[in-house]
Short mmCIF file of C-alpha atoms in Angstrom, two decimals:
data_model
loop_
_atom_site.label_atom_id
_atom_site.label_comp_id
_atom_site.label_asym_id
_atom_site.label_seq_id
_atom_site.Cartn_x
_atom_site.Cartn_y
_atom_site.Cartn_z
CA MET A 1 0.00 0.00 0.00
CA ALA A 2 1.52 3.30 -1.08
CA THR A 3 2.00 5.88 1.65
CA THR A 4 1.03 9.49 1.06
CA SER A 5 3.80 11.98 1.80
CA ARG A 6 3.16 15.01 3.92
CA THR A 7 4.91 18.34 4.27
CA VAL A 8 6.31 20.13 7.29
CA THR A 9 7.51 23.75 7.31
CA VAL A 10 10.55 24.60 9.44
CA LEU A 11 11.37 28.20 10.42
CA THR A 12 15.17 28.46 10.55
CA ILE A 13 17.37 30.69 12.68
CA ASN A 14 17.98 33.14 9.84
CA GLY A 15 14.22 33.64 9.33
CA ARG A 16 13.81 31.46 6.26
CA ARG A 17 11.18 28.80 5.83
CA GLN A 18 12.09 25.36 4.60
CA ASN A 19 9.54 22.78 3.44
CA VAL A 20 10.39 19.15 4.18
CA LYS A 21 8.46 16.18 2.80
CA VAL A 22 8.00 13.51 5.44
CA GLU A 23 6.57 10.03 5.67
CA PRO A 24 4.87 8.39 8.65
CA ASN A 25 8.12 6.63 9.66
CA THR A 26 10.32 9.73 9.28
CA THR A 27 11.84 10.80 12.61
CA VAL A 28 12.01 14.37 13.85
CA LEU A 29 15.80 14.09 13.89
CA GLU A 30 15.80 13.41 10.14
CA ILE A 31 13.73 16.55 9.56
CA LEU A 32 16.23 18.61 11.55
CA GLU A 33 19.21 17.09 9.73
CA GLN A 34 17.71 17.80 6.29
CA VAL A 35 17.12 21.45 7.15
CA CYS A 36 20.58 21.87 8.68
CA ALA A 37 22.23 20.21 5.67
CA LYS A 38 20.59 22.70 3.27
CA HIS A 39 21.44 25.78 5.36
CA ASN A 40 24.89 24.64 6.58
CA PHE A 41 23.98 24.34 10.28
CA ASN A 42 25.20 21.85 12.84
CA ALA A 43 22.22 19.69 13.75
CA ALA A 44 23.67 18.87 17.19
CA GLU A 45 23.35 22.54 18.25
CA TYR A 46 19.63 23.01 17.52
CA ASP A 47 16.22 21.70 18.53
CA LEU A 48 12.77 21.86 16.98
CA LYS A 49 9.78 23.43 18.76
CA HIS A 50 6.09 23.14 18.06
CA HIS A 51 3.87 25.62 19.89
CA ASN A 52 6.81 26.56 22.16
CA LYS A 53 7.30 22.92 23.16
CA VAL A 54 10.60 21.17 22.47
CA MET A 55 9.96 18.01 20.48
CA ASP A 56 11.47 14.59 21.03
CA LEU A 57 13.91 14.03 18.17
CA SER A 58 13.64 10.24 18.42
CA ALA A 59 9.87 10.26 17.83
CA MET A 60 8.49 9.30 14.44
CA PHE A 61 6.15 11.58 12.58
CA ARG A 62 3.19 9.19 12.98
CA PHE A 63 3.56 9.29 16.79
CA SER A 64 4.60 12.94 17.19
CA GLY A 65 1.07 14.36 16.90
CA LEU A 66 2.08 16.83 14.21
CA PRO A 67 -0.60 17.67 11.62
CA ASN A 68 0.05 18.08 7.92
CA ASN A 69 1.68 21.40 7.00
CA ALA A 70 2.75 21.91 10.61
CA LEU A 71 5.05 24.85 11.39
CA LEU A 72 8.15 23.97 13.39
CA GLU A 73 10.55 26.51 14.85
CA MET A 74 14.28 25.91 14.94
CA THR A 75 15.88 27.05 18.21
CA GLU A 76 19.30 26.71 19.79
CA ALA A 77 19.72 23.76 22.13
CA LYS A 78 20.68 24.33 25.75
CA LYS A 79 23.64 22.01 25.31
CA ILE A 80 25.22 20.32 22.34
CA ARG A 81 23.93 16.79 21.83
CA THR A 82 26.50 14.05 21.96
CA GLU A 83 26.03 10.52 20.72
CA ALA A 84 26.07 7.79 23.37
CA ASP A 85 26.02 4.02 23.18
CA VAL A 86 22.64 2.40 22.64
CA GLN A 87 21.73 -0.66 24.67
CA LEU A 88 19.77 -2.72 22.16
CA ALA A 89 17.74 -5.89 22.69
CA VAL A 90 16.70 -8.06 19.75
CA GLN A 91 13.58 -10.15 20.40
CA LEU A 92 13.27 -13.36 18.42
CA GLU A 93 10.07 -15.10 17.38
CA ASP A 94 10.29 -17.59 20.23
CA GLY A 95 10.28 -14.74 22.78
CA SER A 96 13.95 -14.87 23.70
CA ARG A 97 16.01 -11.67 23.71
CA LEU A 98 19.61 -11.06 22.73
CA ASP A 99 21.25 -7.94 24.14
CA GLY A 100 24.13 -5.82 22.92
CA THR A 101 25.64 -2.32 23.00
CA PHE A 102 26.09 -0.44 19.75
CA LYS A 103 26.99 2.98 18.40
CA PRO A 104 24.25 5.14 16.85
CA SER A 105 26.17 4.99 13.56
CA SER A 106 25.90 1.19 13.45
CA SER A 107 23.63 -0.26 10.81
CA LEU A 108 20.96 -2.88 11.44
CA LEU A 109 23.03 -5.39 9.47
CA ASP A 110 25.90 -4.92 11.92
CA VAL A 111 23.48 -5.45 14.81
CA LEU A 112 22.12 -8.62 13.20
CA LYS A 113 25.60 -10.04 12.55
CA ALA A 114 26.72 -9.28 16.10
CA VAL A 115 23.64 -10.69 17.81
CA CYS A 116 22.41 -13.47 15.56
CA ALA A 117 24.95 -14.28 12.87
CA ASP A 118 23.21 -17.47 11.68
CA LYS A 119 20.25 -15.41 10.41
CA ALA A 120 22.31 -12.69 8.73
CA ASN A 121 21.72 -13.97 5.19
CA SER A 122 19.17 -13.40 2.47
CA GLU A 123 17.93 -16.99 2.53
CA SER A 124 16.55 -16.57 6.07
CA ASN A 125 14.44 -13.56 4.96
CA PRO A 126 15.11 -11.52 8.12
CA VAL A 127 12.89 -8.53 8.87
CA MET A 128 13.66 -6.10 11.72
CA ILE A 129 10.75 -4.04 13.11
CA TYR A 130 11.10 -0.94 15.27
CA MET A 131 8.07 1.21 16.11
CA ARG A 132 6.02 -0.23 13.22
CA LYS A 133 8.84 0.50 10.78
CA GLU A 134 9.76 -2.65 8.88
CA VAL A 135 13.32 -2.94 7.54
CA GLN A 136 13.96 -5.82 5.15
CA TRP A 137 17.24 -7.49 4.21
CA GLU A 138 17.97 -5.19 1.29
CA ALA A 139 17.77 -2.00 3.43
CA MET A 140 19.49 -3.21 6.58
CA ASP A 141 22.99 -2.08 5.57
CA LYS A 142 21.67 1.43 4.74
CA THR A 143 19.54 1.89 7.87
CA THR A 144 21.45 3.06 10.94
CA LEU A 145 20.30 3.34 14.51
CA LYS A 146 20.56 7.12 14.23
CA SER A 147 18.13 7.15 11.32
CA LEU A 148 15.66 5.36 13.56
CA GLY A 149 16.06 8.11 16.16
CA LEU A 150 18.25 6.03 18.48
CA ILE A 151 21.10 8.26 19.65
CA GLY A 152 21.22 6.93 23.21
CA GLY A 153 19.35 5.05 25.87
CA ARG A 154 17.69 1.66 25.47
CA ALA A 155 15.51 0.14 22.75
CA ILE A 156 14.08 -3.17 21.57
CA ILE A 157 13.83 -4.44 17.99
CA ARG A 158 11.81 -7.43 16.84
CA LEU A 159 13.38 -9.93 14.45
CA LEU A 160 11.07 -11.96 12.21
CA GLN A 161 11.59 -14.34 9.30
CA ARG A 162 9.04 -13.42 6.67
CA LYS A 163 8.96 -13.19 2.95
CA PRO A 164 8.15 -9.77 1.48
CA GLU A 165 4.82 -11.13 0.18
CA GLU A 166 3.76 -12.30 3.63
CA LEU A 167 4.36 -8.88 5.17
CA ARG A 168 1.61 -7.38 3.04
CA VAL A 169 -1.01 -9.70 4.48
CA GLN A 170 -2.96 -8.01 7.22
CA ALA A 171 -3.30 -9.94 10.44
CA ASN A 172 -6.05 -10.05 13.05
CA VAL A 173 -8.84 -9.41 10.54
CA SER A 174 -12.19 -10.06 12.14
CA ALA A 175 -15.18 -11.20 10.13
CA PRO A 176 -18.75 -11.75 11.22
CA LEU A 177 -19.52 -15.30 12.23
CA PRO A 178 -21.80 -17.23 9.89
CA GLN A 179 -25.32 -17.43 11.18
CA LYS A 180 -26.97 -20.78 11.42
CA GLU A 181 -30.19 -21.21 9.54
CA ARG A 182 -33.03 -21.67 11.94
CA PRO A 183 -35.64 -24.22 11.00
CA GLU A 184 -39.08 -22.86 10.43
CA GLU A 185 -41.10 -23.13 13.59
CA LYS A 186 -44.43 -24.78 13.12
CA GLU A 187 -47.37 -23.68 15.13
CA GLU A 188 -48.14 -26.43 17.56
CA LEU A 189 -51.59 -26.84 18.97
CA PRO A 190 -51.94 -27.13 22.74
CA TYR A 191 -51.55 -30.67 23.95
CA VAL A 192 -54.82 -32.23 25.04
CA ARG A 193 -55.00 -35.59 26.72
CA ARG A 194 -57.29 -38.13 25.34
CA PRO A 195 -59.71 -39.95 27.68
CA GLN A 196 -57.72 -43.20 27.29
CA GLN A 197 -54.48 -41.47 28.37
CA VAL A 198 -56.22 -39.97 31.41
CA ALA A 199 -57.45 -43.38 32.48
CA GLN A 200 -53.97 -44.91 32.09
CA ALA A 201 -52.42 -42.10 34.16
CA LYS A 202 -54.88 -42.70 36.98
CA GLU A 203 -54.03 -46.41 37.01
CA GLU A 204 -50.28 -45.69 37.17
CA VAL A 205 -50.59 -43.35 40.16
CA LYS A 206 -50.86 -45.36 43.34
CA PRO A 207 -51.94 -43.91 46.66
CA MET A 208 -49.30 -43.58 49.34
CA GLU A 209 -49.38 -46.19 51.99
CA VAL A 210 -49.83 -44.46 55.33
CA ASP A 211 -50.05 -46.15 58.68
CA PRO A 212 -53.46 -45.49 60.14
CA ALA A 213 -53.47 -43.56 63.34
CA PRO A 214 -56.31 -42.77 65.68
CA PRO A 215 -57.65 -39.24 65.52
CA GLY A 216 -56.58 -38.47 69.05
CA SER A 217 -52.99 -39.72 68.70
CA PRO A 218 -50.04 -37.31 69.07
CA THR A 219 -49.02 -37.93 65.43
CA THR A 220 -52.32 -36.59 64.16
CA SER A 221 -52.27 -33.56 66.41
CA LYS A 222 -48.68 -32.79 65.38
CA LYS A 223 -49.61 -32.93 61.67
CA GLN A 224 -52.57 -30.66 62.25
CA LYS A 225 -50.32 -28.17 64.02
CA GLN A 226 -47.80 -28.25 61.15
CA ASP A 227 -50.56 -27.71 58.60
CA SER A 228 -51.81 -24.72 60.53
CA ASP A 229 -48.28 -23.26 60.73
CA CYS A 230 -47.58 -23.63 57.00
CA PRO A 231 -48.25 -20.45 55.04
CA GLN A 232 -51.23 -20.67 52.75
CA PRO A 233 -51.00 -19.44 49.16
CA GLY A 234 -52.25 -15.91 48.67
CA PRO A 235 -51.18 -12.37 49.50
CA SER A 236 -48.29 -11.86 51.88
CA THR A 237 -49.26 -11.88 55.54
CA VAL A 238 -46.04 -10.27 56.80
CA LYS A 239 -46.97 -7.24 58.88
CA PRO A 240 -44.64 -4.46 59.93
CA LYS A 241 -43.87 -3.70 63.52
CA GLN A 242 -46.89 -2.34 65.34
CA LEU A 243 -46.77 -0.17 68.39
CA PRO A 244 -48.69 -1.42 71.38
CA GLU A 245 -51.77 0.53 72.19
CA PRO A 246 -50.68 2.94 74.95
CA ASP A 247 -52.82 3.87 77.91
CA LEU A 248 -53.06 7.57 77.15
CA GLU A 249 -53.99 9.97 79.89
CA PRO A 250 -56.62 12.64 79.23
CA LEU A 251 -55.32 15.89 77.79
CA PRO A 252 -54.75 18.65 80.35
CA VAL A 253 -57.16 21.56 80.42
CA PRO A 254 -55.51 24.66 78.92
CA ILE A 255 -54.91 27.42 81.48
CA ILE A 256 -54.36 30.89 80.02
CA HIS A 257 -53.32 34.08 81.79
CA ILE A 258 -52.64 36.88 79.33
CA LEU A 259 -49.87 39.20 80.55
CA GLY A 260 -50.07 42.61 78.91
CA ASP A 261 -49.40 43.06 75.20
CA ARG A 262 -48.36 40.52 72.55
CA ASP A 263 -50.57 37.82 74.12
CA ALA A 264 -47.78 37.10 76.57
CA VAL A 265 -48.07 33.98 78.72
CA LEU A 266 -45.74 32.42 81.28
CA PHE A 267 -45.57 28.69 81.99
CA HIS A 268 -43.21 26.08 83.37
CA VAL A 269 -41.58 23.41 81.25
CA GLU A 270 -42.88 20.62 83.53
CA SER A 271 -46.45 21.55 82.60
CA ALA A 272 -45.83 20.40 79.03
CA GLU A 273 -47.67 17.32 77.92
CA GLN A 274 -45.65 14.22 78.69
CA ARG A 275 -47.35 11.01 77.69
CA SER A 276 -45.21 7.93 77.34
CA PHE A 277 -45.80 4.22 77.15
CA GLU A 278 -43.56 1.20 77.46
CA LEU A 279 -42.37 -0.66 74.39
CA PRO A 280 -41.44 -4.34 74.34
CA ASP A 281 -37.83 -5.32 73.81
CA SER A 282 -38.72 -7.04 70.54
CA PHE A 283 -39.65 -3.67 69.03
CA PHE A 284 -36.00 -2.56 69.15
CA ASP A 285 -34.66 -5.65 67.37
CA VAL A 286 -33.12 -4.62 64.04
CA THR A 287 -34.41 -6.69 61.13
CA VAL A 288 -33.01 -7.14 57.64
CA ALA A 289 -35.58 -4.71 56.27
CA ASP A 290 -34.47 -2.07 58.78
CA VAL A 291 -30.82 -2.49 57.79
CA ARG A 292 -31.68 -2.18 54.10
CA ARG A 293 -33.73 0.94 54.73
CA MET A 294 -30.95 2.55 56.81
CA TYR A 295 -28.37 1.65 54.17
CA ALA A 296 -30.53 3.17 51.41
CA ASP A 297 -31.01 6.38 53.42
CA LEU A 298 -27.29 6.64 54.12
CA ARG A 299 -26.44 6.06 50.48
CA ASN A 300 -28.90 8.76 49.40
CA LYS A 301 -27.37 11.22 51.86
CA VAL A 302 -23.87 10.53 50.59
CA LYS A 303 -25.08 10.89 47.01
CA ASP A 304 -26.72 14.23 47.79
CA LEU A 305 -23.54 15.50 49.44
CA ASP A 306 -21.36 14.38 46.53
CA GLU A 307 -23.64 15.81 43.85
CA ALA A 308 -24.38 19.05 45.69
CA PRO A 309 -23.10 21.99 43.64
CA LEU A 310 -20.54 24.38 45.07
CA MET A 311 -22.29 27.59 46.09
CA THR A 312 -20.66 30.99 46.03
CA THR A 313 -21.42 33.82 48.42
CA GLU A 314 -23.85 35.39 45.97
CA LEU A 315 -25.76 32.10 45.57
CA ARG A 316 -26.02 31.70 49.34
CA GLN A 317 -27.35 35.23 49.67
CA LEU A 318 -29.84 34.49 46.91
CA GLU A 319 -31.02 31.33 48.72
CA ASP A 320 -31.44 33.30 51.97
CA SER A 321 -33.45 35.95 50.12
CA LYS A 322 -35.72 33.26 48.66
CA ARG A 323 -36.26 31.77 52.11
CA VAL A 324 -37.11 35.18 53.60
CA LEU A 325 -39.61 35.94 50.82
CA ASN A 326 -41.18 32.51 51.21
CA ASP A 327 -41.60 32.99 54.97
CA LEU A 328 -43.09 36.45 54.48
CA ALA A 329 -45.63 35.05 52.03
CA ARG A 330 -46.65 32.10 54.22
CA PHE A 331 -46.72 33.56 57.74
CA ARG A 332 -47.87 36.80 59.31
CA VAL A 333 -46.74 36.31 62.91
CA THR A 334 -44.25 34.18 64.77
CA ALA A 335 -44.34 32.76 68.29
CA ILE A 336 -41.18 33.45 70.30
CA ARG A 337 -40.53 31.55 73.51
CA VAL A 338 -37.74 32.60 75.87
CA GLN A 339 -36.61 29.95 78.35
CA PHE A 340 -34.99 31.11 81.59
CA PRO A 341 -32.46 29.14 83.67
CA ASP A 342 -35.20 28.31 86.19
CA ARG A 343 -37.09 26.47 83.38
CA HIS A 344 -39.84 29.05 83.11
CA VAL A 345 -40.81 30.00 79.55
CA LEU A 346 -42.10 33.42 78.50
CA GLN A 347 -44.05 33.42 75.23
CA GLY A 348 -44.99 36.34 72.98
CA ILE A 349 -46.37 36.94 69.48
CA PHE A 350 -44.32 39.12 67.12
CA LYS A 351 -44.44 40.31 63.53
CA LEU A 352 -41.89 38.93 61.09
CA HIS A 353 -40.29 42.29 60.39
CA GLU A 354 -39.61 43.00 64.09
CA THR A 355 -36.06 42.71 65.35
CA VAL A 356 -34.36 40.87 68.19
CA ALA A 357 -34.16 44.20 70.03
CA ASP A 358 -37.99 44.19 70.22
CA VAL A 359 -37.85 40.76 71.84
CA ARG A 360 -35.26 42.02 74.33
CA SER A 361 -37.47 44.97 75.29
CA PHE A 362 -40.42 42.57 75.63
CA VAL A 363 -38.43 40.38 78.04
CA THR A 364 -37.11 43.42 79.93
CA SER A 365 -40.66 44.54 80.76
CA PHE A 366 -41.18 41.35 82.81
CA LEU A 367 -37.79 41.24 84.54
CA GLN A 368 -37.42 41.99 88.23
CA ASP A 369 -34.35 44.11 87.46
CA SER A 370 -34.98 46.09 84.26
CA THR A 371 -31.30 47.15 84.10
CA LEU A 372 -30.04 43.57 83.93
CA ASP A 373 -27.59 42.93 81.11
CA PHE A 374 -28.52 39.76 79.20
CA HIS A 375 -28.48 38.25 75.72
CA LEU A 376 -30.60 35.79 73.74
CA PHE A 377 -29.14 32.79 71.96
CA THR A 378 -30.19 29.65 70.11
CA THR A 379 -28.76 26.17 70.53
CA PRO A 380 -27.38 23.83 69.24
CA PRO A 381 -24.92 25.18 68.28
CA LYS A 382 -24.90 28.19 70.54
CA GLN A 383 -25.38 31.35 68.50
CA ILE A 384 -25.99 34.72 70.13
CA LEU A 385 -28.53 36.77 68.19
CA GLY A 386 -27.64 40.32 67.28
CA PRO A 387 -30.18 42.99 68.29
CA GLU A 388 -30.36 44.50 64.78
CA SER A 389 -31.30 41.32 62.89
CA THR A 390 -34.96 40.71 62.11
CA LEU A 391 -36.78 37.60 63.22
CA VAL A 392 -37.18 36.29 59.70
CA GLU A 393 -33.48 36.78 59.01
CA ALA A 394 -32.58 35.02 62.28
CA LYS A 395 -34.67 31.99 61.18
CA CYS A 396 -37.15 32.44 64.01
CA VAL A 397 -40.18 31.77 61.80
CA PRO A 398 -42.86 30.44 62.35
CA GLN A 399 -41.74 29.77 65.92
CA ALA A 400 -38.51 29.65 67.86
CA LEU A 401 -37.18 28.79 71.30
CA LEU A 402 -34.61 31.29 72.56
CA HIS A 403 -32.56 30.97 75.71
CA PHE A 404 -31.92 33.67 78.31
CA GLY A 405 -28.21 34.13 78.97
CA LEU A 406 -26.08 36.35 81.23
CA PRO A 407 -22.47 37.48 80.94
CA GLU A 408 -19.83 35.34 82.63
CA ALA A 409 -19.05 38.02 85.24
CA ALA A 410 -22.71 38.44 86.27
CA PRO A 411 -23.74 37.04 89.69
CA LYS A 412 -25.89 33.93 89.75
CA GLN A 413 -29.62 34.32 90.39
CA ASP A 414 -32.48 31.89 90.99
CA LYS A 415 -35.37 34.08 89.85
CA PHE A 416 -35.32 36.68 87.11
CA LEU A 417 -38.97 37.60 86.56
CA GLN A 418 -41.27 39.66 88.78
CA PRO A 419 -42.47 37.73 91.88
CA ALA A 420 -46.15 38.41 91.10
CA LEU A 421 -45.86 36.42 87.86
CA TYR A 422 -44.83 33.25 89.69
CA GLU A 423 -47.70 33.38 92.21
CA GLN A 424 -51.03 33.84 90.42
CA GLN A 425 -50.38 34.42 86.71
CA LEU A 426 -48.84 31.13 85.58
CA SER A 427 -50.32 29.35 82.57
CA ASN A 428 -49.57 25.87 81.29
CA ALA A 429 -48.08 24.57 78.05
CA ALA A 430 -51.50 23.63 76.65
CA GLY A 431 -52.74 27.18 77.18
CA ALA A 432 -49.65 28.60 75.46
CA ALA A 433 -50.36 26.37 72.47
CA VAL A 434 -53.93 27.67 72.33
CA VAL A 435 -52.65 31.26 72.29
CA VAL A 436 -50.38 30.43 69.34
CA ALA A 437 -53.29 28.81 67.51
CA ARG A 438 -55.42 31.91 68.08
CA SER A 439 -52.73 34.17 66.66
CA ARG A 440 -52.66 32.05 63.51
CA GLY A 441 -56.44 31.85 63.17
CA GLN A 442 -56.62 28.18 64.19
CA VAL A 443 -59.04 28.37 67.13
CA GLU A 444 -60.08 25.02 68.55
CA PRO A 445 -63.11 24.25 70.77
CA ALA A 446 -60.81 23.23 73.61
CA ALA A 447 -59.45 26.75 73.73
CA ALA A 448 -62.59 28.03 75.49
CA ALA A 449 -61.53 26.61 78.87
CA VAL A 450 -59.98 29.62 80.63
CA VAL A 451 -59.38 30.04 84.33
CA ASP A 452 -59.36 33.70 85.25
CA GLY A 453 -62.49 35.83 84.90
CA ALA A 454 -60.91 38.66 82.94
CA THR A 455 -59.76 36.36 80.19
CA SER A 456 -63.11 34.55 80.06
CA ALA A 457 -64.92 37.86 79.71
CA ASN A 458 -62.67 38.83 76.86
CA SER A 459 -63.34 35.49 75.17
CA GLU A 460 -67.12 36.01 75.53
CA GLN A 461 -66.81 39.45 73.94
CA GLU A 462 -64.85 37.92 71.08
CA GLN A 463 -67.55 35.27 70.59
CA VAL A 464 -70.31 37.93 70.57
CA ALA A 465 -68.39 40.02 68.07
CA SER A 466 -67.85 37.00 65.87
CA GLY A 467 -71.54 36.11 66.09
CA GLU A 468 -72.58 39.61 65.06
CA SER A 469 -70.27 39.60 62.06
CA GLY A 470 -71.86 36.42 60.68
CA SER A 471 -72.56 32.87 61.70
CA GLY A 472 -70.42 31.42 58.93
CA MET A 473 -67.29 33.44 59.85
CA ASN A 474 -64.58 31.89 62.03
CA ASN A 475 -61.86 33.58 64.09
CA ARG A 476 -59.26 33.22 61.34
CA LEU A 477 -57.10 36.18 60.44
CA PRO A 478 -57.63 37.55 56.93
CA ASN A 479 -55.17 36.49 54.30
CA ALA A 480 -52.56 39.10 53.45
CA ASN A 481 -52.82 38.30 49.75
CA PHE A 482 -56.64 38.52 49.72
CA ARG A 483 -58.17 41.53 48.03
CA PRO A 484 -61.90 42.23 48.18
CA SER A 485 -63.63 42.12 44.84
CA SER A 486 -64.45 45.45 43.22
CA VAL A 487 -67.82 44.13 42.04
CA GLN A 488 -69.23 43.77 45.57
CA GLN A 489 -69.89 46.85 47.74
CA GLN A 490 -70.19 47.11 51.50
CA GLY A 491 -74.00 47.44 51.45
CA GLY A 492 -74.39 44.12 49.67
CA GLU A 493 -75.46 45.70 46.34
CA VAL A 494 -73.84 44.46 43.21
CA LYS A 495 -72.13 47.07 41.08
CA LEU A 496 -72.46 46.24 37.40
CA PRO A 497 -70.34 47.74 34.62
CA LYS A 498 -71.93 50.34 32.38
CA TRP A 499 -71.70 48.25 29.24
CA PHE A 500 -73.57 45.30 30.82
CA LYS A 501 -77.27 45.15 29.86
CA PRO A 502 -79.36 42.38 31.41
CA LEU A 503 -81.81 40.44 29.27
CA GLY A 504 -85.41 41.63 29.13
CA LYS A 505 -84.55 45.32 29.42
#
C-alpha cells in the first residue's frame, strides 16, 4: 500500500522557511538534519519546537502528533547533543532476547551479525521491526540506529523471518460469524390428553401407603399443628412492627393568663404534655428490612452531598433571600418563647419584620431588674442573636425557642422575673399552644376553657363580636394576599359595569 507523503515547514534561525516532505516513519531528527544540511547548520546545536514545546527528536512523525503542514521553529539547544552508546535488545520469534551495546552509527546489518549471525543472510528472509517500521534485508545495511532516532538510551527491535509477500497480508482481521439457519417453527396446537391417556395415568398413580393412626394420637395432632403453621398461598401476611396501644392519659385543660401586650403567657416546662408508654424489647430488634432501609437512606445522603453543587457567596445570599420571601408570604406572625435558667418559659407573638431588640425589650418589661444585662441565643450550636437582625433573618419563623443568657461576670440568680408572675399568673403549656393557635387563626373548641375571669370575659366578647359579624365566619385572620372584589360593595349591592345590559330590558 503506497503511503502518502506530507509536508512540514521549518522556520530556521535566519528567518527562512524550509519545506520538508515527510513520511509516517520519518523521525524528527531526520527533519532537523535535512534542514541543517541545506542551510549549513550543525544539527547537534539546535532543537525543533512546536507551539513553544521542544519536540522529542527520536519520535516518528506518525507518533509525534504533528498535523500536515505543521510549522516547526528551529531554536538553539541548551547544550550540544553528543552521541552515546545504545543498549539494544533483539527479540526473536520464540520470545527470547539477545542484548548488545552499539553505536548510533551502526547499521541494522551490523546489529544482526553481532547478535544473531546465523540469520544474517538473504535466505533466512530476516525482517527487523522498530516502532512499526519494517526494515527488510535489502535496506538493513543502509539503515542506521541514528536514522531510527536512536542516539542513546535503550531500545528493543523485533526480528522476524518473513517473505516480502507475507508482510503485506494483514493480520487479526475479524469477520462476522456465519449465522446458522433456523428451521421454520411450526405452530403447535396445545396438547390435550385423550380420555384413554387420562385413564392410564390414573391407574399408574398409586396412593401412598400411610399407617393409620387414631384421631386423638399425638401424630395426628402434630400434623394438624404443622398444617396450621404452613403459610397458605395468597397475599403476603407479613406485617410491619406495630406499636402497642398505649394507655393515654386525658389531655390537660388549657390554662391561660394573658400578661399585657403581645398575648404574653408564662408557663413552666414541667407543665408540658408528657405522655409515654412502654415498648417491648422485641420492638428494638433490628431486622433485615431495617438495615436495608438505613443503608438506602445513608447512600442517598452521601449521594446528595457528593452531587451538591458548590455555592458561592452570591448564591447563598440568593437562597437566603428566597427563604425570607417565602416565609413572608406564608406567615404573618411568629411565636417566640424565651426559656430562663429556672425552666420558666415566656411566650410572645411578634411580627416577622420586628427585630431581636424588640424581643429584648419585651423580656425586659417582665424582669425583676430592668437594668439587667442579658443576651438571647439559640442552641445547638450556641449562637448569640444580634439585636439588629430581624426575626425572619434570624430563622425564628414560624416559631422559635430562645434561651436567656447572662455574661460570665454576672452574679448567679435563681429568679429573674417579677415575683407576682410566679404566684397567680402562671399558665400551662397547653394554654400557650392555644394562644399560638389563636394568633394564627386556628381556634379550637378546647381553647374556650380559661381560668381567670378577665380572660373569660374577653373570650365572651370575642364570641359575641364574631356572632354579630356572621354565623359562617370563624376567628381566622384575613389572608394578606386577599383583596376584596371590586364588584361587591359594603351594602351588599352588586355594582355592574356600564356596558352590561341584562336580558329583558
